[in-house]
mmCIF file of C-alpha atoms in Angstrom:
data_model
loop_
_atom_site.group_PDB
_atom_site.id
_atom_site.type_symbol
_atom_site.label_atom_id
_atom_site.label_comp_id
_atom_site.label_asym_id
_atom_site.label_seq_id
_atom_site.Cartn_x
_atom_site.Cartn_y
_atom_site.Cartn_z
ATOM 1 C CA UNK C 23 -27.840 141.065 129.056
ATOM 2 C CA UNK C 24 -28.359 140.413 125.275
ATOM 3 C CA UNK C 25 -26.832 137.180 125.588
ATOM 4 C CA UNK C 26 -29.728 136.496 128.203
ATOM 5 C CA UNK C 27 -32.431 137.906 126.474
ATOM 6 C CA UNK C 28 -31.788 135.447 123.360
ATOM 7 C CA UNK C 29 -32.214 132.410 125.200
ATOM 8 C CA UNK C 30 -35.536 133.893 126.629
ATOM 9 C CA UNK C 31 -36.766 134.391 122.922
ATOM 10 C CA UNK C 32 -35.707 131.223 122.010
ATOM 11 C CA UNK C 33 -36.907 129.103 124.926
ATOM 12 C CA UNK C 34 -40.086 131.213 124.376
ATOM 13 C CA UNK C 35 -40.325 129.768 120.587
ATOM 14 C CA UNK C 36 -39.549 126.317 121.558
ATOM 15 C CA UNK C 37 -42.634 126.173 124.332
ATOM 16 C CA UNK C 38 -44.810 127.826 121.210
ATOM 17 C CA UNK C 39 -43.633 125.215 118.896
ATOM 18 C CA UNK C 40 -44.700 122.850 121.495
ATOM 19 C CA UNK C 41 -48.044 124.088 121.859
ATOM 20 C CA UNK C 42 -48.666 124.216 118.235
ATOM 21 C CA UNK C 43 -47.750 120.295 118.010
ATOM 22 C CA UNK C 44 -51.264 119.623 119.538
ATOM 23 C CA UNK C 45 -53.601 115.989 118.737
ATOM 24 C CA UNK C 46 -57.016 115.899 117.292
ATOM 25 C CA UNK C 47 -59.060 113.951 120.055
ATOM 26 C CA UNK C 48 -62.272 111.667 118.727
ATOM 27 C CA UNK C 49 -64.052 108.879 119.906
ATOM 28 C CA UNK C 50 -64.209 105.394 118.582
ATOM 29 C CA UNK C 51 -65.833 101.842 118.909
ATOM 30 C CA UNK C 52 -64.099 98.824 118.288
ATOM 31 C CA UNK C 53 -65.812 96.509 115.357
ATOM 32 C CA UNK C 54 -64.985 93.591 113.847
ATOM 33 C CA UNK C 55 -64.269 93.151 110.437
ATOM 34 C CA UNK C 56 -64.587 89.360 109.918
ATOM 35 C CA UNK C 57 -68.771 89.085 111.400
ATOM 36 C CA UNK C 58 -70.499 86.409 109.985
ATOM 37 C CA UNK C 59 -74.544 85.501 109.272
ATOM 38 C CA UNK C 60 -75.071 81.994 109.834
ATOM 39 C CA UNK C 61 -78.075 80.689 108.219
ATOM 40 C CA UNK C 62 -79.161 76.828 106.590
ATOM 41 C CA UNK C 63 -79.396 76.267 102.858
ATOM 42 C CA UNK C 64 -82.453 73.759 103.464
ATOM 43 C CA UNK C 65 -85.725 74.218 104.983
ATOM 44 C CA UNK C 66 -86.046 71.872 107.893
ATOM 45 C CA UNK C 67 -86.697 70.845 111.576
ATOM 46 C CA UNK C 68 -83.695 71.879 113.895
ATOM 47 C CA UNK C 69 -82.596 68.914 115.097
ATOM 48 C CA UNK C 70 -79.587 69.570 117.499
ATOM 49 C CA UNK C 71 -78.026 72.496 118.572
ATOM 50 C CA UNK C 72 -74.279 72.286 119.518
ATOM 51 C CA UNK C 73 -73.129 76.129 120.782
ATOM 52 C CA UNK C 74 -74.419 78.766 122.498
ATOM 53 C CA UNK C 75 -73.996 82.243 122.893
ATOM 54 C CA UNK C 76 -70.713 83.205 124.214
ATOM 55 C CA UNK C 77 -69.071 80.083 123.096
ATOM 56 C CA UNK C 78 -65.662 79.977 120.716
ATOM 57 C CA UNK C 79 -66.085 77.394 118.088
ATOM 58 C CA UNK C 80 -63.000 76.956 115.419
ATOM 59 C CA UNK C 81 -63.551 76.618 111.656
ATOM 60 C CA UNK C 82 -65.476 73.745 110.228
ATOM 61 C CA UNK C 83 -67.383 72.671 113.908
ATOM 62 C CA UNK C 84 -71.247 71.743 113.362
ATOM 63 C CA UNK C 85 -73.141 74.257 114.868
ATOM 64 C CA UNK C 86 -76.377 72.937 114.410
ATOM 65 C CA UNK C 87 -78.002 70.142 112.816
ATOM 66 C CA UNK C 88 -81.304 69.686 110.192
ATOM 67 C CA UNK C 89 -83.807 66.790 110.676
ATOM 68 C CA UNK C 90 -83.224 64.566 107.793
ATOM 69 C CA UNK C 91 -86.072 62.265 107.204
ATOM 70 C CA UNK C 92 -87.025 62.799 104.387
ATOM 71 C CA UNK C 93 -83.312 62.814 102.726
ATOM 72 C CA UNK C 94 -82.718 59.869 104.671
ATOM 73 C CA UNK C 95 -85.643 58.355 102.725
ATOM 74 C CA UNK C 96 -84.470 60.078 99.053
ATOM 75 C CA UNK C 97 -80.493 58.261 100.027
ATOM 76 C CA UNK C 98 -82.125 54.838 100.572
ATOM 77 C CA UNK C 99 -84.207 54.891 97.644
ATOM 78 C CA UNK C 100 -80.424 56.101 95.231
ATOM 79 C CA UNK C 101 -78.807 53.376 97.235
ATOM 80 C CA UNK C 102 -80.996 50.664 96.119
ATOM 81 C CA UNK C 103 -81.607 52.100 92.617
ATOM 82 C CA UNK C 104 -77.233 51.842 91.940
ATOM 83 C CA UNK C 105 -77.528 48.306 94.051
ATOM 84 C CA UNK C 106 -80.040 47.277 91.179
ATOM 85 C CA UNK C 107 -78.035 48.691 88.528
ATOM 86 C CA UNK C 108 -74.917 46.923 89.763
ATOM 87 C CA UNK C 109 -76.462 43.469 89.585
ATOM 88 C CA UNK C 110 -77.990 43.454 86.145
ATOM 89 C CA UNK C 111 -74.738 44.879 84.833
ATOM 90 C CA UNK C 112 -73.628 41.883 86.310
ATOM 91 C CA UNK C 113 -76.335 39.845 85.316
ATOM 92 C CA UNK C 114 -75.559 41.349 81.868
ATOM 93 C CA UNK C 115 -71.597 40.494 82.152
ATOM 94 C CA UNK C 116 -72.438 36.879 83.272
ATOM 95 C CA UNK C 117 -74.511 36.163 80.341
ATOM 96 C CA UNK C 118 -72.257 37.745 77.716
ATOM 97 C CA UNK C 119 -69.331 35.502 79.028
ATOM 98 C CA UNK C 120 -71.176 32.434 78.448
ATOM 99 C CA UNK C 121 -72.214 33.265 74.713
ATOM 100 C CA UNK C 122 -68.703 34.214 73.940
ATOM 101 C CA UNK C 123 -67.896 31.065 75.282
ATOM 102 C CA UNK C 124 -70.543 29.190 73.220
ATOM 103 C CA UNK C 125 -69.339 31.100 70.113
ATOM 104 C CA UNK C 126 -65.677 30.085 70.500
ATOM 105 C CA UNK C 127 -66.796 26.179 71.184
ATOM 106 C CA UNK C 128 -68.710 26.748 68.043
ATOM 107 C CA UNK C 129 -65.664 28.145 66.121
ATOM 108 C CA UNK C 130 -63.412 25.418 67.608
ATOM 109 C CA UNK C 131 -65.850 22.878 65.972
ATOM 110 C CA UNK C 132 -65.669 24.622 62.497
ATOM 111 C CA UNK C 133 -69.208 26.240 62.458
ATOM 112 C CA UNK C 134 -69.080 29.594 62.151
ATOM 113 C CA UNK C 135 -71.227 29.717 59.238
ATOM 114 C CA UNK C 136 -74.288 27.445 61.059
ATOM 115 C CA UNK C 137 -77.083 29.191 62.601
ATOM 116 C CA UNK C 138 -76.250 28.390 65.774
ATOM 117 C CA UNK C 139 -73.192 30.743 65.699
ATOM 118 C CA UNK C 140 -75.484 33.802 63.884
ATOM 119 C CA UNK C 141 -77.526 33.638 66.537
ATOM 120 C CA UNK C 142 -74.820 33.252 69.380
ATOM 121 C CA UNK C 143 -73.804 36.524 67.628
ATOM 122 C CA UNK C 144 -77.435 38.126 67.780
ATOM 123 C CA UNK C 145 -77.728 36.956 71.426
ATOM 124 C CA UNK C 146 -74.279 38.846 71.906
ATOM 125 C CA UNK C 147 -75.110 42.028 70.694
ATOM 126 C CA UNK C 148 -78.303 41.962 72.451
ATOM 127 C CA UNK C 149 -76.308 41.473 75.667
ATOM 128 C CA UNK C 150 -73.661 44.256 75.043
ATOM 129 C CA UNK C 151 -76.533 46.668 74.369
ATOM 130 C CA UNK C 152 -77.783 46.160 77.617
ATOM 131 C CA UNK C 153 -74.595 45.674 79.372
ATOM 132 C CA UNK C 154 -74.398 49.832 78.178
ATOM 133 C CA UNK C 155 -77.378 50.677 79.128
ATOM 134 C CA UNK C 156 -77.133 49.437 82.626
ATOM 135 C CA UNK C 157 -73.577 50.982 83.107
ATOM 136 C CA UNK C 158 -75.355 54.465 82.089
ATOM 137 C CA UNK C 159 -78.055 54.119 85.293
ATOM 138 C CA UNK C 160 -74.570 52.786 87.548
ATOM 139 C CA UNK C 161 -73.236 56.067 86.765
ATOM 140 C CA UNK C 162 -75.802 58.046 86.710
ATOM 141 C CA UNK C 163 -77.186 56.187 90.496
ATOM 142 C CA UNK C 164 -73.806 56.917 91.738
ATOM 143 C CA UNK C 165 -74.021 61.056 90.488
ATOM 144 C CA UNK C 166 -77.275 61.011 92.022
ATOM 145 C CA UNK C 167 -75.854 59.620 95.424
ATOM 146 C CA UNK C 168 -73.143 62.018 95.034
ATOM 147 C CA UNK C 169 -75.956 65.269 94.917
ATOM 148 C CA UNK C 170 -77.630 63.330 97.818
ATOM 149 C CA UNK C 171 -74.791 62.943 100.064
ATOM 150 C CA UNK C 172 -73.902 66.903 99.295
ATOM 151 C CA UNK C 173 -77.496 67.999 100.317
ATOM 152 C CA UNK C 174 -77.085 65.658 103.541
ATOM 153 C CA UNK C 175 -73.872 67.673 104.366
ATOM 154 C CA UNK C 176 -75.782 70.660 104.210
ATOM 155 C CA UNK C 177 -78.218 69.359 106.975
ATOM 156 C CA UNK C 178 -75.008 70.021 109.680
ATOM 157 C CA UNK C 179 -74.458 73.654 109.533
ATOM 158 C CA UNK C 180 -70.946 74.180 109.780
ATOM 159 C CA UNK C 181 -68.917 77.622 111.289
ATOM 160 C CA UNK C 182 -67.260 79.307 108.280
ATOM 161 C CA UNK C 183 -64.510 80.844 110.180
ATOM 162 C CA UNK C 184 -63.044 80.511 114.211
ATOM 163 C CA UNK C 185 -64.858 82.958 116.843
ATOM 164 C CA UNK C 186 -67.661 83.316 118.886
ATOM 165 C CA UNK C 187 -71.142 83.131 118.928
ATOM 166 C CA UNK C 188 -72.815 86.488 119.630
ATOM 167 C CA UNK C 189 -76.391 85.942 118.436
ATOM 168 C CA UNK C 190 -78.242 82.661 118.596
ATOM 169 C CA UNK C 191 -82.136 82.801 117.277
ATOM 170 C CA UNK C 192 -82.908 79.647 117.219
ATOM 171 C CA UNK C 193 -84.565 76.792 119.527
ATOM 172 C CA UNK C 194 -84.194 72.560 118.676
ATOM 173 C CA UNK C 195 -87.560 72.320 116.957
ATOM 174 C CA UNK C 196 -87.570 75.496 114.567
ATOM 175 C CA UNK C 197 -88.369 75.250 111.238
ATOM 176 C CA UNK C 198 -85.494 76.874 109.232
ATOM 177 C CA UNK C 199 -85.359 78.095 105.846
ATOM 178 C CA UNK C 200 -82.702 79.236 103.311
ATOM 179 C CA UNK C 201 -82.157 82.996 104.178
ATOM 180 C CA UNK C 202 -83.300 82.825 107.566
ATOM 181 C CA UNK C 203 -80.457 84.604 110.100
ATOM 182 C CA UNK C 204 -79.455 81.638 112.521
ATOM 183 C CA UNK C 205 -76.093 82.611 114.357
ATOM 184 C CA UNK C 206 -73.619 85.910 114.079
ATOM 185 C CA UNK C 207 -70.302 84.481 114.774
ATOM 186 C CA UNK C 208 -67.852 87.839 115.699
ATOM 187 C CA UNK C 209 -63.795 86.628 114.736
ATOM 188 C CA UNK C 210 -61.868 88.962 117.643
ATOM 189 C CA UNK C 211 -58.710 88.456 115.738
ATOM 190 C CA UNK C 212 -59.734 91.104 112.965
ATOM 191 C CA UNK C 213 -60.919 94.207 115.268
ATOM 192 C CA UNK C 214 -60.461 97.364 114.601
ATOM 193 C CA UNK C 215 -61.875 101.075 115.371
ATOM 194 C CA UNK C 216 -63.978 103.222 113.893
ATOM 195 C CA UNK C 217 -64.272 106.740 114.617
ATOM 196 C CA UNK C 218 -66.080 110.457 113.074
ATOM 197 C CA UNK C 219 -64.117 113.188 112.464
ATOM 198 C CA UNK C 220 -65.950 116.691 111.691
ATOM 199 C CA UNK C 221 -65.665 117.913 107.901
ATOM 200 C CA UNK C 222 -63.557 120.401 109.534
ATOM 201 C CA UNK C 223 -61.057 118.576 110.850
ATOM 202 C CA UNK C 224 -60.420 116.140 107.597
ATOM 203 C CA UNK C 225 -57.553 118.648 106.665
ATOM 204 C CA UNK C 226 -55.421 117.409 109.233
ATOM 205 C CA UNK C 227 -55.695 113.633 108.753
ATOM 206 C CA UNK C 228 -54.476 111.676 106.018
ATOM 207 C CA UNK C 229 -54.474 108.179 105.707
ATOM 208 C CA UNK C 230 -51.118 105.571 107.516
ATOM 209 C CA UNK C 231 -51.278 108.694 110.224
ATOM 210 C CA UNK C 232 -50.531 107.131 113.474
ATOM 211 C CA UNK C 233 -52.819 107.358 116.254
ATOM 212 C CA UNK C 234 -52.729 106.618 120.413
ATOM 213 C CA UNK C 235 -55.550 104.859 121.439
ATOM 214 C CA UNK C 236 -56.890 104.036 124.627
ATOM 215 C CA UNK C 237 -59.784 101.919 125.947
ATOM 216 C CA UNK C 238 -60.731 103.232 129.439
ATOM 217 C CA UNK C 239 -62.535 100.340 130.717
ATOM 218 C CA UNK C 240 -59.638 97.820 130.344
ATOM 219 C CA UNK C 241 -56.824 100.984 131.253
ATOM 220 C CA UNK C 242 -55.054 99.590 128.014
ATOM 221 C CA UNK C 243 -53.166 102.111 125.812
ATOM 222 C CA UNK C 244 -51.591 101.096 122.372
ATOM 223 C CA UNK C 245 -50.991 102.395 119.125
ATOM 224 C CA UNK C 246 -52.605 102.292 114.989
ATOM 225 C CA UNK C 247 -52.321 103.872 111.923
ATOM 226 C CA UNK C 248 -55.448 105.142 110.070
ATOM 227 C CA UNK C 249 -56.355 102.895 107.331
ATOM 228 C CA UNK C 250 -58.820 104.203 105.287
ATOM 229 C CA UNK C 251 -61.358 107.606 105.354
ATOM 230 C CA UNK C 252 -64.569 106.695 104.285
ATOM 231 C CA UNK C 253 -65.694 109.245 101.452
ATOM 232 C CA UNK C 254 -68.768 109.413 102.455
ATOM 233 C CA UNK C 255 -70.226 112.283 104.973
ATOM 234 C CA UNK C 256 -72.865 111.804 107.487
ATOM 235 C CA UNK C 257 -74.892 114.423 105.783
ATOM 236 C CA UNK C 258 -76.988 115.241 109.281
ATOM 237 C CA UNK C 259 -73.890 115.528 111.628
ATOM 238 C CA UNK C 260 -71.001 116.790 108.605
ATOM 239 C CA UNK C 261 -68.858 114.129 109.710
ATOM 240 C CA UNK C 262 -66.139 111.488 107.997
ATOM 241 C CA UNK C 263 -65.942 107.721 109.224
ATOM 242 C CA UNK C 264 -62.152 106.663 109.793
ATOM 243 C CA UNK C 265 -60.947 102.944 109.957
ATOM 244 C CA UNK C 266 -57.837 102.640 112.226
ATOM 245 C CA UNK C 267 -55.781 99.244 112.560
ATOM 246 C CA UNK C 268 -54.843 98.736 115.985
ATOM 247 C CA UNK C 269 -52.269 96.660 118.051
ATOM 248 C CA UNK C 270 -54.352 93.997 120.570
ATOM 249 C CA UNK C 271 -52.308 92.651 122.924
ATOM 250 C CA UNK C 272 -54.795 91.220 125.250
ATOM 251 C CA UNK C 273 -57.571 88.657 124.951
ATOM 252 C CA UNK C 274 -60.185 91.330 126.857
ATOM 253 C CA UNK C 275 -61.379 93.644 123.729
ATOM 254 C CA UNK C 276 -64.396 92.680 122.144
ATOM 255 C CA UNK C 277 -66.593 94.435 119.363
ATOM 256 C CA UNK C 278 -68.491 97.297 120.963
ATOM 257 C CA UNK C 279 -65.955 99.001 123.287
ATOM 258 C CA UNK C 280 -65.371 102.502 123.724
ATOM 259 C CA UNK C 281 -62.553 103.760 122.605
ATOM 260 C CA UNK C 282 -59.871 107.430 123.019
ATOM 261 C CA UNK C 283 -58.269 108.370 119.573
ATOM 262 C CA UNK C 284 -55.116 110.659 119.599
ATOM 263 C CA UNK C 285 -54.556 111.654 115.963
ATOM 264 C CA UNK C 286 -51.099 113.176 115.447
ATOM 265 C CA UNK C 287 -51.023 116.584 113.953
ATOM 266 C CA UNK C 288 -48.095 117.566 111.594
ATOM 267 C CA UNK C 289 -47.713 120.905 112.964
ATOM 268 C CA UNK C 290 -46.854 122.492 109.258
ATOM 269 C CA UNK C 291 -50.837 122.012 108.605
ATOM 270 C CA UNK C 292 -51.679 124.052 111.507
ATOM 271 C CA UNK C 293 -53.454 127.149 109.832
ATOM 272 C CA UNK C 294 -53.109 130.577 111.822
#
């Protein structure tokens, strides 16, 4: 009778321990943590507009293009300015080839002392002084095309990152400006959950606790780990934000979905 009367008591503390082992429930919202504001760096005309909203566009693909007149018109005018420079430093390197040669028939003849050579040697240093200065406007025409060609690469706004296009405000034939929101481009490879806990509750969850989460809509359950409690209350509501990392396994979950969050309760932090 004793004998049977233990193994009541015990079975009776193992189905207490069991209910002490309980999980904090919250709710959640899945986020991404990669979102990105598209916007131009040049006031201009839209010219052509590539995506939409909804579509998946990978890293570097033009979402929308700039009218370019007048850099089209600023390029033409640096190409012909280094086209210019390039022939009189030609000009220059024709001219200073046939003095030389003049001064070296000269010197073959035994007159380096006649006029005729000293001013062969004038005409020469005339030349090489503007032989420099027309390298100096090559290379500085050719910087300036450089700055050009940069500013025309701006003109083709490219995606900074793969994902998809969740907000599109503009319309082929908008003028756009530098700071002006274009595109939100949402990467679903970096989602993640965030959830409130009460200031009450904070003493049971600590950060790399794991969690089950489920997202009704889809029926998909999976695991995360907390990664980080934001230390900073909602001072109307009392409540802590908490950043869990979560395993997606299917192509279905998208920023905005509701989310079930099963924290995991050590049971020796259960007060009485």
């Amino acid at each position: 009778m004793k004998n049977i009367l233990k193994i009541f008591i015990l079975l009776s503390l193992i189905n207490i321990s069991h209910l002490i082992a309980i999980d904090l429930s919250i709710t959640g919202t899945v986020v991404s943590y990669n979102q990105k504001m598209i916007g131009p760096r040049y006031m201009g005309y839209v010219k052509n507009i590539y995506y939409d909203i909804g579509d998946r566009v990978d890293r570097e693909d033009t979402l929308f293009e700039i009218e370019s007149a007048e850099f089209d018109i600023l390029k033409n005018q640096a190409d012909l300015a280094l086209e210019q420079a390039v022939a009189m430093v030609d000009m220059y390197r024709i001219r200073l080839s046939a003095i030389n040669r003049d001064k070296s028939l000269l010197k073959s003849r035994g007159m380096v002392n006649s006029s005729d050579f000293d001013n062969l040697d004038i005409a020469a240093n005339n030349v090489s002084a503007g032989l420099a200065a027309m390298q100096v406007l090559v290379k500085n025409a050719s910087e300036k095309i450089k700055q050009i060609s940069t500013i025309t690469g701006y003109l083709e706004v490219k995606a900074p990152n793969s994902g998809i296009i969740v907000e599109k405000r503009i319309r082929v034939g908008d003028l756009v400006a530098p700071g002006m929101l274009s595109m939100i481009i949402v990467d679903l490879q970096h989602l993640r959950i965030e959830g409130e806990i009460s200031e009450s509750d904070l003493f049971y969850v600590d950060k790399n606790q794991r969690v089950s989460i489920t997202i009704p809509s889809l029926d998909y359950k999976t695991s995360g780990i907390i990664r980080s409690i934001v230390p900073s209350a909602n001072p109307m509501a009392h409540t802590f934000k908490v950043i869990i990392d979560f395993r997606k396994k299917i192509r279905k979950i998208f920023p905005g979905m509701y989310a079930k969050v099963l924290i995991h309760i050590d049971e020796h932090k259960i007060k009485n």
